[in-house]
mmCIF file of C-alpha atoms and ligand atoms in Angstrom:
data_model
loop_
_atom_site.group_PDB
_atom_site.id
_atom_site.type_symbol
_atom_site.label_atom_id
_atom_site.label_comp_id
_atom_site.label_asym_id
_atom_site.label_seq_id
_atom_site.Cartn_x
_atom_site.Cartn_y
_atom_site.Cartn_z
ATOM 1 C CA MET A 1 0.000 0.000 0.000
ATOM 2 C CA ASN A 2 1.404 3.410 -0.934
ATOM 3 C CA GLU A 3 0.669 6.850 0.471
ATOM 4 C CA PHE A 4 -2.195 7.565 -1.929
ATOM 5 C CA GLU A 5 -3.909 4.230 -1.336
ATOM 6 C CA LEU A 6 -3.605 4.776 2.398
ATOM 7 C CA ILE A 7 -5.247 8.201 2.110
ATOM 8 C CA ARG A 8 -7.988 6.883 -0.161
ATOM 9 C CA GLN A 9 -8.728 3.897 2.027
ATOM 10 C CA TYR A 10 -8.565 5.389 5.513
ATOM 11 C CA PHE A 11 -8.817 9.157 5.266
ATOM 12 C CA THR A 12 -11.281 9.771 2.470
ATOM 13 C CA ARG A 13 -14.903 10.005 3.546
ATOM 14 C CA PRO A 14 -17.754 11.928 1.988
ATOM 15 C CA SER A 15 -17.788 15.555 3.107
ATOM 16 C CA PRO A 16 -21.237 16.633 1.929
ATOM 17 C CA SER A 17 -21.043 20.118 3.389
ATOM 18 C CA ALA A 18 -17.743 20.953 1.634
ATOM 19 C CA VAL A 19 -17.943 22.108 -1.974
ATOM 20 C CA LEU A 20 -14.874 19.894 -2.544
ATOM 21 C CA GLY A 21 -13.237 17.607 0.023
ATOM 22 C CA VAL A 22 -10.228 15.238 -0.065
ATOM 23 C CA GLY A 23 -8.702 14.570 -3.489
ATOM 24 C CA ASP A 24 -7.855 17.837 -5.184
ATOM 25 C CA ASP A 25 -4.998 20.269 -4.551
ATOM 26 C CA ALA A 26 -7.139 22.096 -2.013
ATOM 27 C CA ALA A 27 -10.548 21.740 -0.435
ATOM 28 C CA ILE A 28 -13.290 24.248 -1.254
ATOM 29 C CA LEU A 29 -15.416 25.371 1.663
ATOM 30 C CA ARG A 30 -18.385 27.670 1.753
ATOM 31 C CA PRO A 31 -18.854 29.244 5.187
ATOM 32 C CA THR A 32 -22.420 29.874 6.345
ATOM 33 C CA PRO A 33 -23.501 33.473 5.644
ATOM 34 C CA GLY A 34 -23.725 35.466 8.857
ATOM 35 C CA GLN A 35 -21.253 33.259 10.722
ATOM 36 C CA ASP A 36 -17.707 34.011 11.836
ATOM 37 C CA LEU A 37 -15.138 31.389 10.858
ATOM 38 C CA HIS A 38 -12.862 29.986 13.597
ATOM 39 C CA VAL A 39 -9.590 28.292 12.663
ATOM 40 C CA SER A 40 -7.301 26.556 15.118
ATOM 41 C CA VAL A 41 -4.462 24.038 14.933
ATOM 42 C CA ASP A 42 -3.158 21.632 17.566
ATOM 43 C CA MET A 43 -0.274 19.184 17.304
ATOM 44 C CA LEU A 44 0.467 15.966 19.207
ATOM 45 C CA VAL A 45 4.007 14.585 19.368
ATOM 46 C CA GLU A 46 4.911 11.123 20.627
ATOM 47 C CA GLY A 47 6.606 11.166 24.010
ATOM 48 C CA ARG A 48 5.437 14.715 24.663
ATOM 49 C CA HIS A 49 1.634 14.542 24.318
ATOM 50 C CA PHE A 50 1.064 10.803 24.390
ATOM 51 C CA PHE A 51 2.780 7.602 25.485
ATOM 52 C CA ALA A 52 4.355 5.492 22.720
ATOM 53 C CA ASP A 53 2.135 2.498 23.624
ATOM 54 C CA VAL A 54 -1.242 4.272 23.497
ATOM 55 C CA SER A 55 -3.739 2.562 21.176
ATOM 56 C CA PRO A 56 -4.018 4.070 17.667
ATOM 57 C CA GLN A 57 -7.791 4.308 18.133
ATOM 58 C CA ALA A 58 -7.391 6.408 21.282
ATOM 59 C CA LEU A 59 -4.859 8.536 19.440
ATOM 60 C CA GLY A 60 -7.299 9.151 16.584
ATOM 61 C CA HIS A 61 -9.929 10.206 19.108
ATOM 62 C CA LYS A 62 -7.584 12.419 21.077
ATOM 63 C CA THR A 63 -6.029 14.133 18.052
ATOM 64 C CA LEU A 64 -9.474 15.382 17.066
ATOM 65 C CA ALA A 65 -10.798 15.827 20.621
ATOM 66 C CA VAL A 66 -8.136 18.352 21.645
ATOM 67 C CA ASN A 67 -9.002 20.422 18.591
ATOM 68 C CA LEU A 68 -12.732 20.163 19.198
ATOM 69 C CA SER A 69 -12.074 21.340 22.740
ATOM 70 C CA ASP A 70 -10.669 24.600 21.323
ATOM 71 C CA MET A 71 -13.860 25.052 19.285
ATOM 72 C CA ALA A 72 -15.950 24.308 22.392
ATOM 73 C CA ALA A 73 -14.067 26.991 24.314
ATOM 74 C CA MET A 74 -15.179 29.594 21.787
ATOM 75 C CA GLY A 75 -18.747 28.349 21.610
ATOM 76 C CA ALA A 76 -18.152 27.325 18.010
ATOM 77 C CA ARG A 77 -19.818 24.587 16.029
ATOM 78 C CA PRO A 78 -16.998 22.574 14.434
ATOM 79 C CA ARG A 79 -17.378 21.995 10.681
ATOM 80 C CA TRP A 80 -14.196 20.894 8.894
ATOM 81 C CA ALA A 81 -10.946 19.255 9.930
ATOM 82 C CA PHE A 82 -7.590 18.918 8.113
ATOM 83 C CA LEU A 83 -5.203 16.182 9.256
ATOM 84 C CA SER A 84 -1.400 16.311 8.984
ATOM 85 C CA LEU A 85 0.271 12.978 9.645
ATOM 86 C CA ALA A 86 3.948 12.151 9.979
ATOM 87 C CA LEU A 87 4.328 8.361 10.216
ATOM 88 C CA PRO A 88 7.547 6.377 10.711
ATOM 89 C CA GLN A 89 6.241 3.834 8.172
ATOM 90 C CA LEU A 90 3.060 3.086 6.197
ATOM 91 C CA ASP A 91 1.392 0.867 8.789
ATOM 92 C CA GLU A 92 -2.020 -0.152 7.489
ATOM 93 C CA ALA A 93 -3.325 -1.575 10.779
ATOM 94 C CA TRP A 94 -2.293 1.607 12.562
ATOM 95 C CA ALA A 95 -4.002 3.810 9.952
ATOM 96 C CA ARG A 96 -7.181 1.741 10.140
ATOM 97 C CA ASP A 97 -7.456 1.962 13.925
ATOM 98 C CA PHE A 98 -6.401 5.594 14.078
ATOM 99 C CA SER A 99 -8.993 6.606 11.471
ATOM 100 C CA ARG A 100 -11.668 4.590 13.297
ATOM 101 C CA GLY A 101 -11.067 6.561 16.484
ATOM 102 C CA LEU A 102 -10.967 9.831 14.618
ATOM 103 C CA PHE A 103 -14.093 9.309 12.490
ATOM 104 C CA ALA A 104 -16.149 7.940 15.396
ATOM 105 C CA LEU A 105 -15.721 11.268 17.192
ATOM 106 C CA ALA A 106 -16.037 13.304 13.977
ATOM 107 C CA GLU A 107 -19.384 11.699 13.136
ATOM 108 C CA GLN A 108 -20.648 12.255 16.660
ATOM 109 C CA HIS A 109 -20.196 15.999 16.169
ATOM 110 C CA GLY A 110 -20.885 16.373 12.443
ATOM 111 C CA VAL A 111 -17.271 17.254 11.610
ATOM 112 C CA GLU A 112 -15.988 16.475 8.104
ATOM 113 C CA LEU A 113 -12.367 15.638 7.256
ATOM 114 C CA ALA A 114 -11.838 17.830 4.197
ATOM 115 C CA GLY A 115 -8.104 17.335 3.579
ATOM 116 C CA GLY A 116 -4.679 16.835 5.043
ATOM 117 C CA ASP A 117 -1.093 15.930 4.362
ATOM 118 C CA THR A 118 0.825 12.682 4.869
ATOM 119 C CA THR A 119 4.555 12.208 5.106
ATOM 120 C CA ARG A 120 7.205 9.924 6.600
ATOM 121 C CA GLY A 121 8.723 11.073 9.884
ATOM 122 C CA PRO A 122 8.646 10.642 13.672
ATOM 123 C CA LEU A 123 5.002 10.028 14.698
ATOM 124 C CA THR A 124 3.403 13.484 14.776
ATOM 125 C CA LEU A 125 -0.281 14.304 14.430
ATOM 126 C CA SER A 126 -1.789 17.660 13.766
ATOM 127 C CA ILE A 127 -5.306 18.784 12.991
ATOM 128 C CA THR A 128 -6.449 22.134 11.725
ATOM 129 C CA ILE A 129 -10.055 22.604 12.710
ATOM 130 C CA MET A 130 -12.582 25.102 11.421
ATOM 131 C CA GLY A 131 -15.826 26.051 13.078
ATOM 132 C CA GLU A 132 -18.465 28.739 13.106
ATOM 133 C CA THR A 133 -20.256 31.044 15.510
ATOM 134 C CA PRO A 134 -22.964 33.597 14.781
ATOM 135 C CA GLN A 135 -21.220 36.873 13.898
ATOM 136 C CA GLY A 136 -19.690 38.662 16.889
ATOM 137 C CA GLN A 137 -20.989 36.097 19.412
ATOM 138 C CA ALA A 138 -17.891 33.985 20.112
ATOM 139 C CA LEU A 139 -16.676 33.359 23.666
ATOM 140 C CA ARG A 140 -13.263 34.993 23.951
ATOM 141 C CA ARG A 141 -10.561 35.057 26.591
ATOM 142 C CA ASP A 142 -10.586 38.829 26.911
ATOM 143 C CA ALA A 143 -14.172 39.372 28.059
ATOM 144 C CA ALA A 144 -14.192 38.475 31.782
ATOM 145 C CA GLN A 145 -15.682 41.189 33.993
ATOM 146 C CA VAL A 146 -15.120 42.060 37.641
ATOM 147 C CA GLY A 147 -17.850 40.397 39.705
ATOM 148 C CA ASP A 148 -18.313 37.444 37.304
ATOM 149 C CA ASP A 149 -18.570 33.931 38.678
ATOM 150 C CA VAL A 150 -15.833 31.550 37.566
ATOM 151 C CA TRP A 151 -17.158 28.169 36.431
ATOM 152 C CA VAL A 152 -15.617 24.932 35.279
ATOM 153 C CA SER A 153 -17.221 21.984 33.482
ATOM 154 C CA GLY A 154 -16.934 18.289 34.317
ATOM 155 C CA GLU A 155 -14.155 16.921 36.509
ATOM 156 C CA LEU A 156 -10.582 18.098 36.962
ATOM 157 C CA GLY A 157 -7.347 16.197 37.532
ATOM 158 C CA LEU A 158 -8.172 12.864 35.904
ATOM 159 C CA GLY A 159 -5.816 13.137 32.945
ATOM 160 C CA ALA A 160 -2.916 14.307 35.104
ATOM 161 C CA ILE A 161 -3.462 11.497 37.594
ATOM 162 C CA ALA A 162 -3.420 8.984 34.736
ATOM 163 C CA VAL A 163 -0.157 10.467 33.439
ATOM 164 C CA ALA A 164 1.393 10.270 36.922
ATOM 165 C CA GLN A 165 0.227 6.711 37.353
ATOM 166 C CA ARG A 166 1.620 5.624 33.994
ATOM 167 C CA SER A 167 4.893 7.292 34.858
ATOM 168 C CA GLY A 168 5.046 5.152 38.019
ATOM 169 C CA LYS A 169 4.586 8.087 40.411
ATOM 170 C CA LEU A 170 1.426 6.870 42.149
ATOM 171 C CA ALA A 171 2.436 3.362 43.187
ATOM 172 C CA ASP A 172 1.386 3.805 46.825
ATOM 173 C CA ALA A 173 -1.342 6.401 46.369
ATOM 174 C CA GLY A 174 -4.092 4.001 47.397
ATOM 175 C CA LEU A 175 -6.420 4.871 44.525
ATOM 176 C CA SER A 176 -8.808 2.081 43.564
ATOM 177 C CA GLY A 177 -8.616 0.292 40.230
ATOM 178 C CA ASP A 178 -11.936 1.891 39.252
ATOM 179 C CA VAL A 179 -10.667 5.412 39.835
ATOM 180 C CA LEU A 180 -7.425 4.754 37.977
ATOM 181 C CA ALA A 181 -9.357 3.225 35.077
ATOM 182 C CA ALA A 182 -11.651 6.266 34.914
ATOM 183 C CA CYS A 183 -8.605 8.554 34.903
ATOM 184 C CA GLN A 184 -6.917 6.507 32.181
ATOM 185 C CA CYS A 185 -10.068 6.556 30.075
ATOM 186 C CA ARG A 186 -10.303 10.343 30.375
ATOM 187 C CA LEU A 187 -6.638 10.739 29.374
ATOM 188 C CA ASP A 188 -7.070 8.556 26.295
ATOM 189 C CA PHE A 189 -10.599 9.637 25.339
ATOM 190 C CA PRO A 190 -11.119 13.238 26.490
ATOM 191 C CA VAL A 191 -14.652 14.575 25.998
ATOM 192 C CA PRO A 192 -14.818 17.909 24.153
ATOM 193 C CA ARG A 193 -17.563 20.025 25.775
ATOM 194 C CA LEU A 194 -19.037 21.217 22.490
ATOM 195 C CA GLU A 195 -22.691 21.249 23.451
ATOM 196 C CA LEU A 196 -21.978 23.208 26.606
ATOM 197 C CA GLY A 197 -19.753 25.699 24.781
ATOM 198 C CA GLN A 198 -22.440 26.479 22.211
ATOM 199 C CA ALA A 199 -25.105 26.715 24.909
ATOM 200 C CA LEU A 200 -22.991 29.341 26.707
ATOM 201 C CA LEU A 201 -23.139 31.803 23.790
ATOM 202 C CA GLY A 202 -24.840 34.982 24.924
ATOM 203 C CA MET A 203 -24.605 33.736 28.532
ATOM 204 C CA ALA A 204 -20.908 33.458 29.465
ATOM 205 C CA HIS A 205 -18.530 36.399 29.186
ATOM 206 C CA ALA A 206 -15.135 34.704 28.707
ATOM 207 C CA ALA A 207 -14.032 31.106 28.227
ATOM 208 C CA ALA A 208 -10.962 28.924 27.644
ATOM 209 C CA ASP A 209 -10.472 25.194 27.564
ATOM 210 C CA VAL A 210 -8.343 23.629 30.291
ATOM 211 C CA SER A 211 -5.499 21.776 28.596
ATOM 212 C CA ASP A 212 -2.444 22.954 30.554
ATOM 213 C CA GLY A 213 -4.074 23.075 33.998
ATOM 214 C CA LEU A 214 -6.887 25.183 35.469
ATOM 215 C CA LEU A 215 -4.658 27.906 36.947
ATOM 216 C CA ALA A 216 -2.612 28.240 33.754
ATOM 217 C CA ASP A 217 -5.610 28.428 31.425
ATOM 218 C CA LEU A 218 -7.712 30.621 33.692
ATOM 219 C CA GLY A 219 -4.544 32.736 33.878
ATOM 220 C CA HIS A 220 -4.847 33.362 30.128
ATOM 221 C CA ILE A 221 -8.400 34.670 30.627
ATOM 222 C CA LEU A 222 -7.239 36.912 33.485
ATOM 223 C CA THR A 223 -4.306 38.355 31.542
ATOM 224 C CA ALA A 224 -6.378 38.929 28.404
ATOM 225 C CA SER A 225 -9.196 40.535 30.397
ATOM 226 C CA GLY A 226 -6.988 42.565 32.784
ATOM 227 C CA VAL A 227 -8.624 41.116 35.922
ATOM 228 C CA ALA A 228 -7.871 38.809 38.885
ATOM 229 C CA ALA A 229 -9.657 35.734 40.266
ATOM 230 C CA GLU A 230 -10.240 34.169 43.642
ATOM 231 C CA LEU A 231 -10.742 30.422 43.500
ATOM 232 C CA TRP A 232 -12.099 28.231 46.300
ATOM 233 C CA ALA A 233 -9.840 25.195 46.564
ATOM 234 C CA ASP A 234 -12.567 23.136 48.208
ATOM 235 C CA SER A 235 -14.997 23.642 45.362
ATOM 236 C CA LEU A 236 -12.905 22.153 42.541
ATOM 237 C CA PRO A 237 -14.897 19.311 40.942
ATOM 238 C CA SER A 238 -13.459 15.837 40.419
ATOM 239 C CA LEU A 239 -14.393 12.194 40.980
ATOM 240 C CA PRO A 240 -15.943 11.656 44.459
ATOM 241 C CA PRO A 241 -12.956 9.680 45.875
ATOM 242 C CA LEU A 242 -10.638 12.510 44.798
ATOM 243 C CA GLU A 243 -12.962 15.201 46.134
ATOM 244 C CA ALA A 244 -12.928 13.367 49.470
ATOM 245 C CA GLU A 245 -9.180 14.127 49.678
ATOM 246 C CA ARG A 246 -9.066 17.357 47.722
ATOM 247 C CA ARG A 247 -6.074 18.858 49.489
ATOM 248 C CA ARG A 248 -3.994 15.814 48.716
ATOM 249 C CA TRP A 249 -4.893 15.983 45.028
ATOM 250 C CA LEU A 250 -4.983 19.757 44.734
ATOM 251 C CA ASP A 251 -1.911 20.035 42.473
ATOM 252 C CA TYR A 252 -3.613 17.676 40.030
ATOM 253 C CA LEU A 253 -7.002 19.398 40.174
ATOM 254 C CA ALA A 254 -5.729 22.972 39.956
ATOM 255 C CA ALA A 255 -2.653 22.583 37.790
ATOM 256 C CA GLY A 256 -2.545 19.073 36.329
ATOM 257 C CA GLY A 257 -3.439 19.595 32.679
ATOM 258 C CA ASP A 258 -4.975 17.255 30.096
ATOM 259 C CA ASP A 259 -8.468 18.044 31.420
ATOM 260 C CA TYR A 260 -10.159 19.398 28.270
ATOM 261 C CA GLU A 261 -12.861 20.948 30.401
ATOM 262 C CA LEU A 262 -14.185 24.484 29.879
ATOM 263 C CA CYS A 263 -13.351 27.261 32.315
ATOM 264 C CA PHE A 264 -15.623 30.253 31.840
ATOM 265 C CA THR A 265 -16.881 33.377 33.537
ATOM 266 C CA ALA A 266 -20.483 34.570 33.613
ATOM 267 C CA PRO A 267 -22.444 37.297 35.371
ATOM 268 C CA LEU A 268 -24.321 36.409 38.572
ATOM 269 C CA SER A 269 -27.600 36.997 36.713
ATOM 270 C CA ALA A 270 -26.781 33.993 34.489
ATOM 271 C CA ARG A 271 -26.413 31.410 37.287
ATOM 272 C CA ALA A 272 -29.697 29.601 36.698
ATOM 273 C CA MET A 273 -29.168 29.631 32.924
ATOM 274 C CA VAL A 274 -25.653 28.200 33.271
ATOM 275 C CA GLU A 275 -26.987 25.387 35.489
ATOM 276 C CA GLU A 276 -29.678 24.711 32.897
ATOM 277 C CA ALA A 277 -27.116 24.744 30.064
ATOM 278 C CA GLY A 278 -25.097 22.137 31.982
ATOM 279 C CA ARG A 279 -28.159 19.927 32.444
ATOM 280 C CA THR A 280 -29.076 20.199 28.762
ATOM 281 C CA ALA A 281 -25.500 19.425 27.696
ATOM 282 C CA GLY A 282 -25.371 16.477 30.109
ATOM 283 C CA CYS A 283 -22.317 17.927 31.786
ATOM 284 C CA ARG A 284 -21.676 19.000 35.339
ATOM 285 C CA VAL A 285 -20.965 22.722 35.837
ATOM 286 C CA THR A 286 -19.417 23.997 39.076
ATOM 287 C CA ARG A 287 -18.958 27.513 40.393
ATOM 288 C CA ILE A 288 -15.362 27.668 41.641
ATOM 289 C CA GLY A 289 -14.665 31.337 42.318
ATOM 290 C CA ARG A 290 -15.130 34.896 41.211
ATOM 291 C CA ILE A 291 -13.453 37.592 39.139
ATOM 292 C CA ALA A 292 -11.982 40.541 41.040
ATOM 293 C CA GLU A 293 -9.937 43.637 40.294
ATOM 294 C CA GLY A 294 -6.189 43.165 39.953
ATOM 295 C CA SER A 295 -4.189 40.423 38.286
ATOM 296 C CA GLY A 296 -3.494 36.724 38.725
ATOM 297 C CA ALA A 297 -5.414 33.883 40.366
ATOM 298 C CA ARG A 298 -5.405 33.252 44.105
ATOM 299 C CA LEU A 299 -6.353 29.829 45.387
ATOM 300 C CA LEU A 300 -8.048 30.147 48.794
ATOM 301 C CA ASP A 301 -8.915 27.673 51.566
ATOM 302 C CA GLU A 302 -12.250 27.811 53.415
ATOM 303 C CA ALA A 303 -10.846 30.380 55.862
ATOM 304 C CA GLY A 304 -9.815 32.632 52.980
ATOM 305 C CA ALA A 305 -6.086 31.959 53.395
ATOM 306 C CA MET A 306 -4.024 31.669 50.257
ATOM 307 C CA ILE A 307 -2.754 28.241 49.219
ATOM 308 C CA THR A 308 0.512 27.855 47.309
ATOM 309 C CA LEU A 309 0.788 24.902 44.949
ATOM 310 C CA ASN A 310 3.895 22.878 44.193
ATOM 311 C CA LYS A 311 3.015 22.875 40.528
ATOM 312 C CA ALA A 312 2.180 25.830 38.298
ATOM 313 C CA GLY A 313 0.698 24.129 35.238
ATOM 314 C CA TYR A 314 2.144 22.430 32.230
ATOM 315 C CA ASP A 315 4.768 24.225 30.178
ATOM 316 C CA HIS A 316 6.141 22.381 27.140
ATOM 317 C CA PHE A 317 9.497 24.148 27.423
ATOM 318 C CA ALA A 318 9.920 24.006 31.212
HETATM 319 P P1 ADP B 1 -0.326 17.540 -2.714
HETATM 320 O O1 ADP B 1 0.767 16.687 -3.254
HETATM 321 O O2 ADP B 1 -0.966 18.453 -3.712
HETATM 322 O O3 ADP B 1 0.012 18.185 -1.421
HETATM 323 P P2 ADP B 1 -1.375 15.292 -1.465
HETATM 324 O O4 ADP B 1 -0.960 14.119 -2.257
HETATM 325 O O5 ADP B 1 -0.601 15.643 -0.242
HETATM 326 O O6 ADP B 1 -1.502 16.528 -2.414
HETATM 327 O O7 ADP B 1 -2.886 15.100 -1.042
HETATM 328 C C1 ADP B 1 -3.844 14.657 -1.945
HETATM 329 C C2 ADP B 1 -5.202 14.841 -1.331
HETATM 330 O O8 ADP B 1 -5.303 14.035 -0.188
HETATM 331 C C3 ADP B 1 -5.448 16.281 -0.881
HETATM 332 O O9 ADP B 1 -6.797 16.596 -1.130
HETATM 333 C C4 ADP B 1 -5.189 16.245 0.600
HETATM 334 O O10 ADP B 1 -5.968 17.194 1.276
HETATM 335 C C5 ADP B 1 -5.590 14.822 0.950
HETATM 336 N N1 ADP B 1 -4.869 14.249 2.095
HETATM 337 C C6 ADP B 1 -3.545 13.972 2.177
HETATM 338 N N2 ADP B 1 -3.243 13.434 3.371
HETATM 339 C C7 ADP B 1 -4.408 13.366 4.067
HETATM 340 C C8 ADP B 1 -4.759 12.915 5.354
HETATM 341 N N3 ADP B 1 -3.866 12.434 6.223
HETATM 342 N N4 ADP B 1 -6.059 13.027 5.730
HETATM 343 C C9 ADP B 1 -6.969 13.542 4.895
HETATM 344 N N5 ADP B 1 -6.705 13.961 3.677
HETATM 345 C C10 ADP B 1 -5.435 13.884 3.246
HETATM 346 MG MG1 MG B 2 0.607 17.199 0.365
#
């Protein structure tokens, strides 16, 4: 099987909403009138973003999921994806399983693979994703306002705990097999919060997705918006056994990374609507703090004293 057969067999699917999809020198897309077009790219490198032994199917899911998470953070509806693949060799079984994982998630969210590029090289995966929001409505990082509630979706810390476990750092942590399996599943198959993101349009002020850790990604909102935040350490959502020992797992919850949850701010008047949006999207939403004047995020205990973490969030160059 050569490169072109591999593309035809595993990466060519009908893309009915594109004027022209895979197969020509470029795809032709026709954005919906009245919508803003969002474009974002995310890259995954072996050894840096995933373990060498992760299943190709999980990798296909995750490569798309991390990109969909960026669309979710802006409240965008994802439309088209472009896949760049560097593969050490033309491995048909790998391509089959990888594309299965990728297309299963793509179909779930109505995303069409409209093109890509394939080359030989160290295993590297990159997707360029395009999505749409009604003109001027997108959730941005620079729109948080003093007095807003800070919210986060789903559960924090699972991906980071799975990474620590796989790196052999949690041997005596006493976590049950069920909890570790749930963490591993979240690391391999993160859930992009697309429905929630779109439901938050016109409701939330600012949003970002949590990929490098809550404090780091909320930090981007704070910097862009020129505001500060107070976070309540004891409110951070996770699995019940982890919430039962929050202080012990606080580094993972607040700064672990690999969460792919949404962190967003919304006015107090939107509380009931945000709760309702969470219910409709089938996703937990938790109020974890508030936006204040100043800069930076302060993590507080129940007495209002500031907590200092050991970890500051994931930095690829640290
Ligand atoms: P070119 O040589 O003009 O760059 P390619 O041979 O790289 O063209 O690609 C041929 C077609 O296959 C293009 O439409 C391109 O978008 C598509 N394609 C290549 N690799 C992939 C891939 N991994 N996934 C989806 N489409 C791909
Ligand atoms: Mg090419």
